[in-house]
Coordinates of C-alpha atoms in Angstrom, one line a residue:
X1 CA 31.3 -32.1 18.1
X2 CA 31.6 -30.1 14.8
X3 CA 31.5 -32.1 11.4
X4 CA 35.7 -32.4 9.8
X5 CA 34.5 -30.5 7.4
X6 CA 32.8 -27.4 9.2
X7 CA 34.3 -24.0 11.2
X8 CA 33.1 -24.0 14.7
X9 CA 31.9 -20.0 15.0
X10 CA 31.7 -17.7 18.0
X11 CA 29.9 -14.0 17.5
X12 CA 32.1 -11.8 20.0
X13 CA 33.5 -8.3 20.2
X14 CA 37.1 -9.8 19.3
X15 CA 39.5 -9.0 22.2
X16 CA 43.2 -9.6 23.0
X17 CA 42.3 -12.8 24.7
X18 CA 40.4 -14.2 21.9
X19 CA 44.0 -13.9 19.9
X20 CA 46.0 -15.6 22.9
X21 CA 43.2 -18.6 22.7
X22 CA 43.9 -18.6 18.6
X23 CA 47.9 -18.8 19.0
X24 CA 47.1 -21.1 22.0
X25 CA 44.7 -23.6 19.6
X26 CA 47.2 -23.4 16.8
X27 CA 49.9 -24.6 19.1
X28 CA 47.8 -27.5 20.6
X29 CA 46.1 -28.5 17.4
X30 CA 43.5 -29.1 19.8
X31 CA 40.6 -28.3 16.9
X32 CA 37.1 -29.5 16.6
X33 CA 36.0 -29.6 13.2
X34 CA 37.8 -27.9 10.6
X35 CA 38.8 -24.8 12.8
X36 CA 37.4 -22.2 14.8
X37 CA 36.0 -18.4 13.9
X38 CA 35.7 -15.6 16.2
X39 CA 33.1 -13.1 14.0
X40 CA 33.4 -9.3 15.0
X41 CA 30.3 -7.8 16.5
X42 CA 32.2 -4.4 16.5
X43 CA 32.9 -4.5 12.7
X44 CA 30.6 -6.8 11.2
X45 CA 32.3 -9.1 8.6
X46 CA 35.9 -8.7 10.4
X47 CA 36.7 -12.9 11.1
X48 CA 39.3 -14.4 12.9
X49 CA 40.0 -17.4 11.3
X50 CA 42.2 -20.5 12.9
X51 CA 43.0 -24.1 11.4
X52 CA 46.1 -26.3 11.7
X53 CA 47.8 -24.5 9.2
X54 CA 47.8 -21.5 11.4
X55 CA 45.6 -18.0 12.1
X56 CA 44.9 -14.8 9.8
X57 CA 42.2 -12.1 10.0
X58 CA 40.0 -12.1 7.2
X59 CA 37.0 -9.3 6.0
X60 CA 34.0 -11.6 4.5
X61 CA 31.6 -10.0 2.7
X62 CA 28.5 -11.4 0.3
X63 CA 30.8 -11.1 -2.7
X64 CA 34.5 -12.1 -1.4
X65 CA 36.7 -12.9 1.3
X66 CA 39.7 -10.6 1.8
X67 CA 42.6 -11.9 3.5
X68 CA 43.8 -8.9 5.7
X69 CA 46.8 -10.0 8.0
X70 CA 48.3 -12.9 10.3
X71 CA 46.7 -13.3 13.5
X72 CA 49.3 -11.4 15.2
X73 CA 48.0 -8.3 14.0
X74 CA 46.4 -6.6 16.7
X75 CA 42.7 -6.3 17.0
X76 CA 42.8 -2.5 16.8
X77 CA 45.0 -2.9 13.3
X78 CA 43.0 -5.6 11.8
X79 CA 40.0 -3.1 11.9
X80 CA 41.3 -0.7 10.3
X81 CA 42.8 -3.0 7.8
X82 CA 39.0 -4.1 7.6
X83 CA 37.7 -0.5 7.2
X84 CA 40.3 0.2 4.0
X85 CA 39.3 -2.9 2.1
X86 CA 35.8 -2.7 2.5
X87 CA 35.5 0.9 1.9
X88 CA 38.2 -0.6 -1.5
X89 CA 35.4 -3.1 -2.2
X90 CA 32.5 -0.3 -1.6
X91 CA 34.3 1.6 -4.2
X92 CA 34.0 -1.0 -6.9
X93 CA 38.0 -1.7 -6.3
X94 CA 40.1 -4.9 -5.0
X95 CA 41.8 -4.4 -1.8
X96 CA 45.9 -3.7 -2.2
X97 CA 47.7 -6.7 -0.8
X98 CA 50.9 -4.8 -0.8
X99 CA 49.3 -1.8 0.9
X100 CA 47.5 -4.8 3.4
X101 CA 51.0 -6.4 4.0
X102 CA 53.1 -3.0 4.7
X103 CA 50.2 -2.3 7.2
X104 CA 50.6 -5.4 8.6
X105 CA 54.6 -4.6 9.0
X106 CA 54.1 -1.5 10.0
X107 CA 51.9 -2.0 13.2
X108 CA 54.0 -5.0 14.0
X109 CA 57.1 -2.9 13.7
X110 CA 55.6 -0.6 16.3
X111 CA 55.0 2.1 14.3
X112 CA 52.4 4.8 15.7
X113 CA 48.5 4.2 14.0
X114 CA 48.9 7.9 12.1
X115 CA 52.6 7.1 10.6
X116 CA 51.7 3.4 10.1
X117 CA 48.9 4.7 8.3
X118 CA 50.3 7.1 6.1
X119 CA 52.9 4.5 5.3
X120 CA 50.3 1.7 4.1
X121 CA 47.7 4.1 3.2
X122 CA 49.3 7.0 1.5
X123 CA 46.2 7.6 -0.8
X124 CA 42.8 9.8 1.1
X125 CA 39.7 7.2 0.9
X126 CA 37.5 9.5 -1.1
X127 CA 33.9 8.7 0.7
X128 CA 31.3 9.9 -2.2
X129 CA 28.6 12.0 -1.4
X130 CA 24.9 11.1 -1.7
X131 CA 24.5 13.1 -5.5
X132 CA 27.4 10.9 -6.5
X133 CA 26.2 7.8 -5.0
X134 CA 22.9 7.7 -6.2
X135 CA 24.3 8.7 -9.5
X136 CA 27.4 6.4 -9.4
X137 CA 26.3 3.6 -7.4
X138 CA 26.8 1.3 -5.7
X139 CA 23.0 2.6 -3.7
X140 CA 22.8 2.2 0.3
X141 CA 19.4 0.9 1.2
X142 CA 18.2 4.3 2.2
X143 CA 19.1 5.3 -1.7
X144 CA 17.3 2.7 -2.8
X145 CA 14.0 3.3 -0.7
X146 CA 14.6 7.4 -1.3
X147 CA 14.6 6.5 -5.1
X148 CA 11.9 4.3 -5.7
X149 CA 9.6 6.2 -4.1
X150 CA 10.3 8.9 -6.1
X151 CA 9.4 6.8 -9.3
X152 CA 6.8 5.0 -7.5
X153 CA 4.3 7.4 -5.6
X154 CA 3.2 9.9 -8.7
X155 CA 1.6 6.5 -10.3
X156 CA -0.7 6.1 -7.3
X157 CA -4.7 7.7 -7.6
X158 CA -4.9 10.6 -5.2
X159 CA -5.8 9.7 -1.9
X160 CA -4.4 7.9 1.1
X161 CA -2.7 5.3 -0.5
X162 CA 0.4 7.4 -1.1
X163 CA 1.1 8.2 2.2
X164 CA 0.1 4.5 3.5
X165 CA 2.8 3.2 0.7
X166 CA 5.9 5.7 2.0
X167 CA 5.2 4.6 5.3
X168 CA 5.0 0.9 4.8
X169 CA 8.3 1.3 2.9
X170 CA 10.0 3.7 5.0
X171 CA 9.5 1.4 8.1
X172 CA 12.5 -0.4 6.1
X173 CA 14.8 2.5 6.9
X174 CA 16.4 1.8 10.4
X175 CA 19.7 2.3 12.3
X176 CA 19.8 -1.8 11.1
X177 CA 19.9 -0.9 7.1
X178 CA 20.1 2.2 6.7
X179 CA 23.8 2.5 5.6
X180 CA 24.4 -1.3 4.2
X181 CA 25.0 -1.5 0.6
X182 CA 21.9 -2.8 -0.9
X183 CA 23.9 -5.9 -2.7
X184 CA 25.1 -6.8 0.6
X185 CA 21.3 -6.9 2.8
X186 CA 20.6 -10.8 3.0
X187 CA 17.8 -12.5 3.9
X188 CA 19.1 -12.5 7.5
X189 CA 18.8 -9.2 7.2
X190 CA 14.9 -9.0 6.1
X191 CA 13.7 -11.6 8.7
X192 CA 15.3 -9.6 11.7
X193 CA 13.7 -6.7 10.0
X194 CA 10.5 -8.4 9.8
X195 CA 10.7 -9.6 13.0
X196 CA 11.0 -6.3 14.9
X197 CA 8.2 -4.9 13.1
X198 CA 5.9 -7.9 14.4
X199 CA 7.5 -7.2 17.8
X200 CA 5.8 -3.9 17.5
X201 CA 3.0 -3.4 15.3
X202 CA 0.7 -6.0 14.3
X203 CA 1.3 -8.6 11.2
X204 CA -0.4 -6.8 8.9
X205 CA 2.0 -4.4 9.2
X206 CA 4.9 -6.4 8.8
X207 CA 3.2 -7.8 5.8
X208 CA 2.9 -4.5 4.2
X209 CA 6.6 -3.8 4.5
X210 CA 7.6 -7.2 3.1
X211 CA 5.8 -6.2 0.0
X212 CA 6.6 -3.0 -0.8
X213 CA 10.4 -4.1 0.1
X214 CA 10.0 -6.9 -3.0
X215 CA 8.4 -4.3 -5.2
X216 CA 11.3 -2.0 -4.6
X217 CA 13.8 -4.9 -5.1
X218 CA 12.4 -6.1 -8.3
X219 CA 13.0 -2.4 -9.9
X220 CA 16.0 -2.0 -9.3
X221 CA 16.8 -5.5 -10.3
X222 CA 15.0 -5.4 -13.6
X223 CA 15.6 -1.5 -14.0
X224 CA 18.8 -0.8 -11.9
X225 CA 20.5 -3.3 -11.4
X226 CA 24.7 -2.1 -11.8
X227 CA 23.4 1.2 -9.9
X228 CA 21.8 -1.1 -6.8
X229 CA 24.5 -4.0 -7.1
X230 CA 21.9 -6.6 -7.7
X231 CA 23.1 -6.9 -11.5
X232 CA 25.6 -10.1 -10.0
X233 CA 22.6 -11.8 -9.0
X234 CA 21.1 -14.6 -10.7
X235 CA 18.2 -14.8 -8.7
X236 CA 15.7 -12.5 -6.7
X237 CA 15.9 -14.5 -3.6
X238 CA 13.5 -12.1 -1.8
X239 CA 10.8 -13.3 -3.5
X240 CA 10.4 -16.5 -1.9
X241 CA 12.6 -16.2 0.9
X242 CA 10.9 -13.4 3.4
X243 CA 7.2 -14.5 4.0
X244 CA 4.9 -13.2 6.7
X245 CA 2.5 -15.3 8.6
X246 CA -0.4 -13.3 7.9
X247 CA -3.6 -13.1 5.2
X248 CA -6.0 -10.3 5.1
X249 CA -9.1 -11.7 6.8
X250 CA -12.2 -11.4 4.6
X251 CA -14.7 -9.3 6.3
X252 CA -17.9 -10.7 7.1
X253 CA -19.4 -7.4 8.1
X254 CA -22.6 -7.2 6.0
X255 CA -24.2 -4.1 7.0
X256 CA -28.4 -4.5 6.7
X257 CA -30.5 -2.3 4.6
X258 CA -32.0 -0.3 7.9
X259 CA -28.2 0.4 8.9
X260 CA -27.4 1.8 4.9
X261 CA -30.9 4.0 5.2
X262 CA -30.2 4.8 9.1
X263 CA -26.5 6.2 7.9
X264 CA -28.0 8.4 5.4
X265 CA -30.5 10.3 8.1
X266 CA -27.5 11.0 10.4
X267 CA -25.4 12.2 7.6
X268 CA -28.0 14.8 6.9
X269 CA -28.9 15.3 10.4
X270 CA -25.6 15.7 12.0
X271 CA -23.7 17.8 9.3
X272 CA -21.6 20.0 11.4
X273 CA -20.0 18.4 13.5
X274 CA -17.5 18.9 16.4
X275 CA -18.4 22.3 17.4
X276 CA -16.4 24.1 13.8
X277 CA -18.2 26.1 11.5
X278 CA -17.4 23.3 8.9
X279 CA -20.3 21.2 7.8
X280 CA -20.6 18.3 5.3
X281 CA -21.0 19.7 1.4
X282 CA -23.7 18.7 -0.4
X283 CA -21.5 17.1 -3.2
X284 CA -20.3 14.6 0.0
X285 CA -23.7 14.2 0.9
X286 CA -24.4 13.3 -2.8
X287 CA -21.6 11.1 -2.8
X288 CA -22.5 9.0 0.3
X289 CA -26.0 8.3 -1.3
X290 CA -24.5 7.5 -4.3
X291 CA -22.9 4.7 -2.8
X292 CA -25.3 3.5 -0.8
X293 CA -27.6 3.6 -4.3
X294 CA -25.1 1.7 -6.3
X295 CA -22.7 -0.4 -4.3
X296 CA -19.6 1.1 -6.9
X297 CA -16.2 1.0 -5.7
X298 CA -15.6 4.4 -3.7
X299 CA -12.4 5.2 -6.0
X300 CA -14.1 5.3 -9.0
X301 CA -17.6 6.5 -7.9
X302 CA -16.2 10.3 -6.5
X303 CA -15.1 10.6 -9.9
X304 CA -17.8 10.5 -12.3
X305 CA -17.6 12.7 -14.4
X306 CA -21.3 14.0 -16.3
X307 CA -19.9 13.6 -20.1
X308 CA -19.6 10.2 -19.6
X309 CA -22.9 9.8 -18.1
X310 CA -25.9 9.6 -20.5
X311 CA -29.8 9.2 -20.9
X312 CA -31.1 5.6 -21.8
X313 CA -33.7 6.3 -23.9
X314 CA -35.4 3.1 -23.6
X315 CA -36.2 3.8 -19.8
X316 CA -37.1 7.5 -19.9
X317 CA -35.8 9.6 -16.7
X318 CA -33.0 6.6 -16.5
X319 CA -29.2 7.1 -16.7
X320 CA -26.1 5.1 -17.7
X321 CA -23.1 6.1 -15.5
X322 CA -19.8 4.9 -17.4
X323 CA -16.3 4.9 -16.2
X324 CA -13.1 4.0 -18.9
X325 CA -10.5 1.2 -17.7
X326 CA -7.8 3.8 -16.4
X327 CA -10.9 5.3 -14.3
X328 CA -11.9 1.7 -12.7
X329 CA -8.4 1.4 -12.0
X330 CA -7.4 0.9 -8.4
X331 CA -4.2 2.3 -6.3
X332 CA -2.6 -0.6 -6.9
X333 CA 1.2 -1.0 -5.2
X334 CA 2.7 -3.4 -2.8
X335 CA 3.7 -6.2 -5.5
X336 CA 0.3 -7.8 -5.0
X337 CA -1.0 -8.6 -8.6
X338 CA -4.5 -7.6 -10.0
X339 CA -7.0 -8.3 -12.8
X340 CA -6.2 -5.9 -15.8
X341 CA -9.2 -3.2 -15.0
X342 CA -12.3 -3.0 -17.6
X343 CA -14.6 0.0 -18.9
X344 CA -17.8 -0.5 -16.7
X345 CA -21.3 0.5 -16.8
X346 CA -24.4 1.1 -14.8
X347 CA -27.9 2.1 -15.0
X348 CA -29.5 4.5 -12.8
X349 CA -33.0 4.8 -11.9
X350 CA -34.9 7.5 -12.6
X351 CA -35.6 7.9 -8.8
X352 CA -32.1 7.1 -8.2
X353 CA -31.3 10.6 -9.6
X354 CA -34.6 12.0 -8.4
X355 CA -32.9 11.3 -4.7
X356 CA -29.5 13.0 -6.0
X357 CA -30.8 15.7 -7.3
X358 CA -32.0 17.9 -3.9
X359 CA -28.4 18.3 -3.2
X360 CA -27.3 21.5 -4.2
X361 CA -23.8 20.7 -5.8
X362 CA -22.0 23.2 -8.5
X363 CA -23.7 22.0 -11.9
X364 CA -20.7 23.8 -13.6
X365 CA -18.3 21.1 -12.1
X366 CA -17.0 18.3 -15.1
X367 CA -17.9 16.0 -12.0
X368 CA -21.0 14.7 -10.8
X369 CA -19.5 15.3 -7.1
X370 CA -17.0 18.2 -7.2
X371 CA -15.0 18.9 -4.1
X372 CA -14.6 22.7 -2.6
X373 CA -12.9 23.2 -6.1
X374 CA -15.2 22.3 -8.9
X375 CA -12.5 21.6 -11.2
X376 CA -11.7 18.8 -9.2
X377 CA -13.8 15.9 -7.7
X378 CA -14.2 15.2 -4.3
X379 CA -11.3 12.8 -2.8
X380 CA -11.8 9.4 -1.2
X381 CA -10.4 10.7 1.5
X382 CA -12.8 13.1 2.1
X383 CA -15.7 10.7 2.2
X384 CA -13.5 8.3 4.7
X385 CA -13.1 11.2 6.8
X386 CA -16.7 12.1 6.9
X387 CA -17.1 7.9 7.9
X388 CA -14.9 9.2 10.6
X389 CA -17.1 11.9 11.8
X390 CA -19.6 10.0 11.9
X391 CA -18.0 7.3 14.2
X392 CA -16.7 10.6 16.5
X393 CA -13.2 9.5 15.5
X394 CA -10.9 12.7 17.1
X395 CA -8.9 14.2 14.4
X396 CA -5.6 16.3 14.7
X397 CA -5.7 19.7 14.6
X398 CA -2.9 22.8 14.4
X399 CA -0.5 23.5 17.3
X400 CA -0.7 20.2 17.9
X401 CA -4.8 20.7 18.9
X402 CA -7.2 18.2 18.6
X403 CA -11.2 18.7 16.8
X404 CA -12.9 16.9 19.6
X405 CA -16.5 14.9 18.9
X406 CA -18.7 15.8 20.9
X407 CA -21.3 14.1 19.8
X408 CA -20.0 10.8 20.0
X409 CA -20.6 8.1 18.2
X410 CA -23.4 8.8 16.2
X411 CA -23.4 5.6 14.1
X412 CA -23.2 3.6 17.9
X413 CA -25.6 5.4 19.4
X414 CA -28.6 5.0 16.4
X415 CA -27.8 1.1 16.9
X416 CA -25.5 1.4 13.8
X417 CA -22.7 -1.4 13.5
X418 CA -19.8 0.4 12.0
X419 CA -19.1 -0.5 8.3
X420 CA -16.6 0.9 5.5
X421 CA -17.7 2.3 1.8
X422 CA -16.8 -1.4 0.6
X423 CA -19.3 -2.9 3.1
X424 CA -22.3 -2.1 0.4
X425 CA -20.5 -4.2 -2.2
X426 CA -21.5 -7.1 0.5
X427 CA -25.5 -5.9 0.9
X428 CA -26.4 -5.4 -2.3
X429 CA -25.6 -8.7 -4.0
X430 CA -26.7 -10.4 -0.6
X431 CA -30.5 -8.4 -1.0
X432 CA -30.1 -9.5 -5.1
X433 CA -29.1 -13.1 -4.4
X434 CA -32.7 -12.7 -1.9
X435 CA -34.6 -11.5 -4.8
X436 CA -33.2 -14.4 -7.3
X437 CA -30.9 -11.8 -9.1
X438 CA -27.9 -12.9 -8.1
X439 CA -26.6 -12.5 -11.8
X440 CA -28.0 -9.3 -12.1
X441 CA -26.3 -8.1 -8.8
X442 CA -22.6 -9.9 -10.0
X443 CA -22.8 -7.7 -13.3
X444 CA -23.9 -4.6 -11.1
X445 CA -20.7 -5.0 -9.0
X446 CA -18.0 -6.3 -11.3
X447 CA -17.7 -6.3 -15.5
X448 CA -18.9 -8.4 -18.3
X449 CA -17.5 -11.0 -19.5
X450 CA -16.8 -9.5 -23.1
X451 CA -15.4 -11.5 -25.9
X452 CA -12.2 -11.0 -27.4
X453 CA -11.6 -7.5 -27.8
X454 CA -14.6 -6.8 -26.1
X455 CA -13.4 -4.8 -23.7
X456 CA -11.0 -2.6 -25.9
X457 CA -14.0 -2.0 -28.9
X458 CA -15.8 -0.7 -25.5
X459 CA -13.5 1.9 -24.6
X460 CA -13.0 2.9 -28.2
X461 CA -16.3 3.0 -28.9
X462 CA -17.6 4.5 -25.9
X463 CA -17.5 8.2 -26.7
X464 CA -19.5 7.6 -30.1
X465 CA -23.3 8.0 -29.3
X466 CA -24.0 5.1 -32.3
X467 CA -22.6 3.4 -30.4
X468 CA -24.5 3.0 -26.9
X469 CA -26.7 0.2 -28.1
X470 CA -23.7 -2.1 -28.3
X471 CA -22.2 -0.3 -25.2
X472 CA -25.9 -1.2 -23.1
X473 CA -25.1 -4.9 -24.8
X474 CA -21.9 -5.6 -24.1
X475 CA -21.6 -4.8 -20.4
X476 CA -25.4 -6.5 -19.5
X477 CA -27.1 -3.0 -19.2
X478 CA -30.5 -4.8 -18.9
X479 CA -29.6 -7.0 -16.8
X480 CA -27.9 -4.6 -14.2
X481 CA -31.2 -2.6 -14.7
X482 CA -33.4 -5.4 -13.1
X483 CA -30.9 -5.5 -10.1
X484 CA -30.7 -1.5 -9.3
X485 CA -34.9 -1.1 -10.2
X486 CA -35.1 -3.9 -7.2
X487 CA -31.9 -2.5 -5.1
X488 CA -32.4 1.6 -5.2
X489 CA -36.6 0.7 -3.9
X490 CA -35.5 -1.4 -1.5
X491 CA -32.8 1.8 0.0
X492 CA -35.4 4.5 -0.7
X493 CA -38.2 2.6 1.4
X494 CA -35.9 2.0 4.3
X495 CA -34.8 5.2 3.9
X496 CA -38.4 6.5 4.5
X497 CA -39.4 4.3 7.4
X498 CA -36.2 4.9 9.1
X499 CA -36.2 9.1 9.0
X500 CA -39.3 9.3 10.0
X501 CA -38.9 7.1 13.0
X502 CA -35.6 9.1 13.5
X503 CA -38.1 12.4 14.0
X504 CA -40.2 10.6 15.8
X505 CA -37.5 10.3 18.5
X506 CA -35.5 13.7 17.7
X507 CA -38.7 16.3 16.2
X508 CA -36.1 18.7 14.2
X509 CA -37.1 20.1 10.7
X510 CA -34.7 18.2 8.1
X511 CA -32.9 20.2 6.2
X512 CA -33.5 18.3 2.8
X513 CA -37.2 17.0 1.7
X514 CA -37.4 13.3 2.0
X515 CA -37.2 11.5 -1.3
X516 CA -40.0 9.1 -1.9
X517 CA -39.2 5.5 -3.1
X518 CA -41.7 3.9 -6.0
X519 CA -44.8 2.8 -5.1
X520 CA -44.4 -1.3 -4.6
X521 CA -46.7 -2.8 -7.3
X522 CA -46.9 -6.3 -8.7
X523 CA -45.0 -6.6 -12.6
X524 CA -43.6 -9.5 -14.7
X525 CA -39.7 -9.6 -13.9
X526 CA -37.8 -7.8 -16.7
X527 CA -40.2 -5.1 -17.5
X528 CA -38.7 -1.5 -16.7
X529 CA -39.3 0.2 -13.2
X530 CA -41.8 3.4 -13.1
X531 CA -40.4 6.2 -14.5
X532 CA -42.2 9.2 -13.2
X533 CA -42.3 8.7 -9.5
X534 CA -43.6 11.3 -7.7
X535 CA -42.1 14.4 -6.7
X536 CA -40.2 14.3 -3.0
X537 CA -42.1 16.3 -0.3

């Protein structure tokens, strides 16, 4: 039994019989509860509405309740009486009750729909177009997802995060939401939403979308919110009130040393692949050592550019590879909130560069890996696509082609477990932590923990060569030195052992003379690493 207080509700496509059960109820007084509701499913919001007092057809929205009409209004007339006022409210204006009531007469009187209409309705419903919409407000949701985009993508790196983003968001867009008024999408609304995606894609997913749907909602609350309609609300409920079930696991892939060192031989081995005349540049080549030789974030690595890479003249044939705060900075997006990014610093080994060096990359370039043009660096992209390759992932082509691999999986079939260009951030400190320098593998991999104003006398400061020595001070230089001497031997004498058991199995001529790691000799932890190794064969 309902509570006195409470309507008993039925979801139906409202139909003549509903109103001969209304008038039937009102005459009993036979009510449960308070009353009873038939809600519309044809014209959502539409209610028919019946308590002791009598019936009437009402249009409930998220901001009012109009009442539209006595329960003898037909169904047919009561929609259209529905469509006027909420197109009224859409419009920013109240409903007529005097152009509701002669509507109400008129259909009762048995006036036909078109003369009933122009009697009630005299004025056209001006329905704005998009320009003036998006101008005027109030936004539909796809004007809200359409415009926040637009402000939203040009702040993202280059790479594939853009394109990840618009998707995530766009999933938002469908035959559900697409044309409701963004003050009027509840939190109803947002669950079913999130629910079909999980009915189809996995959580992750759905997670994704939730996200990117609070990032859009929060700017146009806090940047526009009369335009979107959020201005009458005192609180972003979406925040807290459309969750997913899902956390990113942390991977526990932590590819070994012989796997890193394998990788590099079948890069250089297998550089055209898939039967096209294309074949992996040098400056990707470069690029995939690089990482391997310093564990840096992939974002920020492809990048480098040589003027703010510099000779440490305290460990001749060393370098120092620096990056600003807006260069460490990742894509970001999605609402998720990160640490404020830092100016960061490396050294490199003199056989480090020794190693980088036989690649044949365009010493004109600003960058230390320039892509095809070396005005610009090479992408991230690029490098996951050449992980791709290398796992004989297919990739589209024209016409609707595909570039087949048909070597397979190379990584698979050299006993290779397959691991991502953040994997090494996992190796390296777990080698270091081996060699009891953990420390110096933490500083390698993330920033120092600079003092106030630290990190903003750093960035200022950087350019200035008086000021390096507090540059190589501030951000642990030494420190990190001890790690990469230990870390860069360790990948140049797998690296050895595993090509040349790699042409003991397949006897072709490399392309690229073998870079020799540092002779392993016996020295006092902190003192610097040999700086003239040997030349490669």
């Amino acid at each position: 039994m309902a509570a006195p207080n409470k309507w008993t509700r039925e979801r139906v496509a409202i139909r003549k019989p509903h109103i001969d059960r209304a008038t039937a109820l009102v005459t009993s007084g036979a009510f449960e509860g308070r009353g009873h509701e038939w809600a519309d499913t044809t014209f959502p919001g539409l209610i028919l509405r019946v308590g002791r007092q009598g019936g009437a057809w009402h249009l409930k929205t998220e901001s009012r309740t109009v009442r539209l009409g006595d329960m003898s209004m037909s169904v047919t007339a009561a929609r259209e009486a529905a469509k006027r006022s909420k197109a009224d409210l859409k419009a920013g204006k109240n409903p007529s009750k005097d152009d509701l009531r002669v509507w109400e007469e008129a259909t009762k009187s048995g006036l036909k729909p078109a003369k009933a209409r122009a009697v009630a309705f005299p004025k056209t419903l001006h329905e704005p177009t998009e320009a003036e919409r998006r101008r005027d407000g109030p936004w539909e949701w796809h004007d809200l997802v359409d415009i926040y985009l637009a402000k939203k993508l040009p702040t993202f790196k280059n790479g594939r995060w853009p394109a990840q983003y618009e998707r995530h968001l766009r999933r938002a867009v469908d035959d559900h939401l697409r044309r409701k008024l963004v003050r009027d999408v509840t939190q109803a609304d947002l669950l079913a939403l999130r629910n079909r995606i999980l009915r189809d894609r996995p959580a992750s997913a759905a997670a994704d979308t939730v996200e990117a749907i609070k990032a859009a909602m929060d700017w146009a609350k806090s940047n526009e919110p009369v335009l979107s309609g959020l201005d009458s609300l005192s609180h972003p409920w979406w925040r807290e009130g459309v969750q997913v079930e899902y956390q990113s696991g942390t991977r526990d892939h932590t590819p070994t040393l012989e796997e890193l060192a394998r990788t590099l031989v079948i890069a250089e081995h297998y550089r055209a692949l898939g039967g096209t005349a294309k074949e992996t540049s040098d400056a990707a080549l470069a690029a995939l050592w690089a990482l391997v030789l310093t564990g840096q974030r992939l974002s920020a690595l492809v990048g480098t550019r040589r003027t703010t890479t510099r000779d440490w003249d305290e460990r001749p044939g060393w370098k120092i590879w620096t990056w600003t705060a807006i260069e460490m900075k990742g894509p970001g997006g999605g609402g998720r909130r990160k640490a404020r990014p830092k100016p960061h610093g490396i050294p490199v080994p003199a056989s480090a560069l020794t190693a980088l060096a036989r690649f044949d990359t365009d010493r004109s370039s600003t960058f230390l890996f320039p892509g095809n043009d070396p005005r610009r660096a090479i992408t991230s992209s690029a490098m996951t696509g050449l992980f791709d390759r290398l796992k004989g992932k297919e990739k589209g082509a024209r016409n609707g082609g595909v570039t087949v691999r048909p070597e397979g999986d190379l990584m698979e079939n050299h006993g290779i477990r397959h691991w991502t260009a953040h994997d090494v951030r996992r190796t390296l400190p777990a080698f270091l932590d081996m060699e009891r320098l953990g420390g110096s593998g933490s500083a390698i991999l993330a920033h120092s923990k600079a003092k106030a104003n630290g990190d903003q006398d750093a960035e200022r400061e950087l350019p200035a060569a008086i000021t390096l020595r507090h540059y190589i001070h501030s951000q642990r230089i030494e420190l990190k030195a001890l790690g990469m001497e230990a870390w860069v031997s360790a990948v140049l004498e797998n690296y050895a052992r595993e090509k040349a058991a790699f042409e003991a199995r397949m006897p072709v001529a490399p392309a690229l003379p073998e870079p020799r790691a540092p002779r392993a000799r016996a020295r006092s932890r902190g003192r610097s690493a040999e700086t003239n190794p040997r030349p490669p064969r």
